[in-house]
């Protein structure tokens, strides 16, 4: 049990048997009346985001979530196989739990896996990853770095927009939050 005054971003709450992660909170004192805590909560399994307001000092149940740094090994029919780098224990994470993170995973990449009661909940990836461009149309004579963009496919199969001067085989940095091109590597 914790008070709503003790909420922090990333904290996982157990509300009515459902797990919700706090993604934003604000203490609000109206002109008259009691202080309230406004929150944005993200459902851990479905990703649904809701606004919820609590009276200050309301008691809420917190869930024990273990965050482990794990290394991605490979994908098989059962899901994505990760290895805990400290214990060498392997964990299979279902495809639906990995979700869009699959677009940024390569063997040996690291990710933080959130686990509640031996069930993997979600992955936290680094803010950006380096991937190789496997296909893009060739640039034309006179393409400039300040020009437009063109589609490119990276080694995970993700399609992103890149500047016209990039060619197949180059390595790029990609933002894992929105899939945008951040820059050329090397």
Short mmCIF file of C-alpha atoms in Angstrom, two decimals:
data_model
loop_
_atom_site.label_atom_id
_atom_site.label_comp_id
_atom_site.label_asym_id
_atom_site.label_seq_id
_atom_site.Cartn_x
_atom_site.Cartn_y
_atom_site.Cartn_z
CA UNK A 1 0.00 0.00 0.00
CA UNK A 2 1.15 3.49 -0.82
CA UNK A 3 -0.38 6.92 -0.61
CA UNK A 4 -1.23 8.76 -3.82
CA UNK A 5 1.07 11.51 -2.51
CA UNK A 6 3.98 9.06 -2.99
CA UNK A 7 3.31 8.32 -6.68
CA UNK A 8 6.25 8.44 -9.09
CA UNK A 9 6.55 7.97 -12.85
CA UNK A 10 7.13 4.30 -13.69
CA UNK A 11 5.46 3.04 -10.51
CA UNK A 12 3.07 0.12 -11.18
CA UNK A 13 -0.29 0.13 -9.39
CA UNK A 14 -2.71 -2.75 -8.89
CA UNK A 15 -6.16 -1.21 -9.34
CA UNK A 16 -9.14 -3.59 -9.32
CA UNK A 17 -6.90 -6.53 -10.21
CA UNK A 18 -5.40 -4.74 -13.24
CA UNK A 19 -1.81 -3.48 -13.50
CA UNK A 20 -1.36 0.18 -14.45
CA UNK A 21 1.90 2.10 -14.87
CA UNK A 22 2.05 5.78 -13.84
CA UNK A 23 3.25 7.77 -16.85
CA UNK A 24 2.38 11.24 -15.51
CA UNK A 25 1.10 12.71 -12.26
CA UNK A 26 0.40 16.16 -10.83
CA UNK A 27 -0.68 17.38 -7.40
CA UNK A 28 -3.48 19.90 -7.82
CA UNK A 29 -4.87 22.23 -5.12
CA UNK A 30 -8.09 23.87 -6.26
CA UNK A 31 -9.14 27.20 -4.76
CA UNK A 32 -11.58 25.45 -2.47
CA UNK A 33 -11.57 21.85 -1.39
CA UNK A 34 -9.03 19.13 -0.88
CA UNK A 35 -5.85 18.50 -2.83
CA UNK A 36 -6.17 15.90 -5.59
CA UNK A 37 -3.61 13.95 -7.57
CA UNK A 38 -4.24 13.82 -11.32
CA UNK A 39 -2.61 10.92 -13.16
CA UNK A 40 -2.23 9.37 -16.57
CA UNK A 41 -2.09 5.60 -16.21
CA UNK A 42 -1.07 3.12 -18.90
CA UNK A 43 -2.49 -0.40 -18.76
CA UNK A 44 0.58 -2.64 -18.63
CA UNK A 45 -0.77 -5.38 -20.90
CA UNK A 46 -3.01 -3.54 -23.40
CA UNK A 47 -1.21 -0.18 -23.54
CA UNK A 48 -4.47 1.74 -23.05
CA UNK A 49 -3.94 5.16 -21.42
CA UNK A 50 -6.54 6.65 -19.06
CA UNK A 51 -6.77 9.78 -16.92
CA UNK A 52 -7.56 9.11 -13.28
CA UNK A 53 -7.90 11.53 -10.36
CA UNK A 54 -7.35 10.49 -6.74
CA UNK A 55 -7.96 12.39 -3.52
CA UNK A 56 -4.69 13.09 -1.76
CA UNK A 57 -3.74 10.51 0.87
CA UNK A 58 -5.84 7.83 -0.85
CA UNK A 59 -4.21 4.44 -0.36
CA UNK A 60 -3.44 2.42 -3.51
CA UNK A 61 -1.93 -1.03 -3.97
CA UNK A 62 1.47 -1.11 -5.63
CA UNK A 63 2.62 -4.10 -7.65
CA UNK A 64 6.05 -5.61 -7.25
CA UNK A 65 7.69 -5.37 -10.67
CA UNK A 66 11.20 -6.67 -11.19
CA UNK A 67 13.14 -4.94 -13.98
CA UNK A 68 15.94 -7.09 -15.39
CA UNK A 69 18.59 -6.20 -17.95
CA UNK A 70 18.40 -8.99 -20.53
CA UNK A 71 20.05 -9.85 -23.83
CA UNK A 72 17.94 -10.79 -26.87
CA UNK A 73 19.07 -14.13 -28.34
CA UNK A 74 16.66 -15.26 -31.07
CA UNK A 75 13.01 -15.69 -32.11
CA UNK A 76 11.36 -19.09 -32.35
CA UNK A 77 7.79 -20.34 -32.68
CA UNK A 78 7.05 -19.74 -28.98
CA UNK A 79 8.26 -16.14 -28.90
CA UNK A 80 11.36 -14.06 -28.33
CA UNK A 81 14.11 -15.67 -26.24
CA UNK A 82 16.01 -13.40 -23.83
CA UNK A 83 18.84 -14.26 -21.45
CA UNK A 84 19.43 -12.70 -18.04
CA UNK A 85 23.07 -11.61 -18.25
CA UNK A 86 23.69 -12.11 -14.53
CA UNK A 87 22.18 -15.60 -14.03
CA UNK A 88 22.24 -16.86 -17.66
CA UNK A 89 18.60 -17.88 -17.20
CA UNK A 90 16.59 -17.84 -20.44
CA UNK A 91 13.08 -16.41 -20.70
CA UNK A 92 10.65 -16.74 -23.61
CA UNK A 93 8.55 -13.61 -24.13
CA UNK A 94 5.39 -13.97 -26.27
CA UNK A 95 5.11 -12.03 -29.54
CA UNK A 96 2.21 -9.88 -28.32
CA UNK A 97 4.19 -8.78 -25.23
CA UNK A 98 7.16 -7.72 -27.37
CA UNK A 99 4.84 -5.85 -29.76
CA UNK A 100 6.46 -3.13 -31.89
CA UNK A 101 9.78 -3.54 -30.07
CA UNK A 102 10.46 -6.38 -32.54
CA UNK A 103 11.29 -3.72 -35.15
CA UNK A 104 14.37 -2.70 -33.16
CA UNK A 105 15.63 -6.06 -31.84
CA UNK A 106 18.72 -7.77 -33.18
CA UNK A 107 20.51 -10.72 -31.56
CA UNK A 108 22.74 -9.59 -28.68
CA UNK A 109 20.85 -6.28 -28.22
CA UNK A 110 20.07 -5.42 -24.60
CA UNK A 111 16.61 -4.55 -23.24
CA UNK A 112 15.08 -4.08 -19.80
CA UNK A 113 12.30 -6.62 -19.20
CA UNK A 114 9.64 -5.83 -16.58
CA UNK A 115 8.48 -8.99 -14.80
CA UNK A 116 5.57 -9.39 -12.34
CA UNK A 117 5.06 -12.76 -10.63
CA UNK A 118 7.28 -14.52 -13.23
CA UNK A 119 5.21 -13.06 -16.11
CA UNK A 120 6.97 -10.67 -18.52
CA UNK A 121 4.92 -7.48 -18.85
CA UNK A 122 6.78 -5.26 -21.31
CA UNK A 123 10.18 -4.31 -22.74
CA UNK A 124 12.03 -1.04 -22.25
CA UNK A 125 14.43 -0.46 -25.13
CA UNK A 126 17.25 2.07 -25.31
CA UNK A 127 16.15 5.43 -26.78
CA UNK A 128 17.91 4.62 -30.06
CA UNK A 129 19.49 1.68 -31.88
CA UNK A 130 21.93 1.36 -34.78
CA UNK A 131 20.61 -0.61 -37.76
CA UNK A 132 21.88 -1.31 -41.27
CA UNK A 133 19.91 -0.13 -44.31
CA UNK A 134 19.24 -3.29 -46.37
CA UNK A 135 17.37 -1.60 -49.22
CA UNK A 136 16.71 1.90 -50.45
CA UNK A 137 16.40 3.43 -53.91
CA UNK A 138 19.68 4.90 -55.12
CA UNK A 139 20.10 8.64 -54.78
CA UNK A 140 20.24 10.88 -57.82
CA UNK A 141 23.04 13.20 -58.93
CA UNK A 142 22.79 16.41 -56.93
CA UNK A 143 20.94 14.99 -53.90
CA UNK A 144 21.68 17.20 -50.92
CA UNK A 145 21.70 16.49 -47.20
CA UNK A 146 19.07 19.19 -46.68
CA UNK A 147 16.68 17.78 -49.29
CA UNK A 148 13.71 15.46 -48.96
CA UNK A 149 13.40 11.91 -47.73
CA UNK A 150 12.87 8.47 -49.23
CA UNK A 151 11.77 5.11 -47.78
CA UNK A 152 14.41 2.65 -46.63
CA UNK A 153 14.19 -0.85 -45.16
CA UNK A 154 16.51 -1.71 -42.26
CA UNK A 155 17.79 -5.16 -41.25
CA UNK A 156 14.86 -5.88 -38.91
CA UNK A 157 12.34 -5.29 -41.73
CA UNK A 158 11.20 -1.90 -40.42
CA UNK A 159 10.62 0.76 -43.07
CA UNK A 160 11.76 4.29 -42.17
CA UNK A 161 12.19 7.62 -43.95
CA UNK A 162 15.83 8.60 -44.58
CA UNK A 163 17.54 11.50 -46.37
CA UNK A 164 18.07 11.16 -50.12
CA UNK A 165 21.87 10.79 -49.83
CA UNK A 166 21.78 7.48 -47.89
CA UNK A 167 22.55 4.26 -49.74
CA UNK A 168 22.05 0.54 -49.11
CA UNK A 169 24.59 -0.88 -46.64
CA UNK A 170 24.99 2.25 -44.50
CA UNK A 171 24.31 2.15 -40.76
CA UNK A 172 21.77 4.56 -39.28
CA UNK A 173 20.61 5.50 -35.80
CA UNK A 174 16.84 5.00 -35.33
CA UNK A 175 14.65 6.34 -32.49
CA UNK A 176 12.90 3.37 -30.81
CA UNK A 177 10.00 5.51 -29.58
CA UNK A 178 8.70 6.61 -32.99
CA UNK A 179 10.88 4.89 -35.61
CA UNK A 180 12.37 8.12 -36.93
CA UNK A 181 15.81 8.51 -38.52
CA UNK A 182 18.27 10.23 -36.16
CA UNK A 183 21.49 10.16 -38.15
CA UNK A 184 24.13 8.23 -40.00
CA UNK A 185 26.57 6.11 -37.98
CA UNK A 186 30.27 5.97 -38.82
#
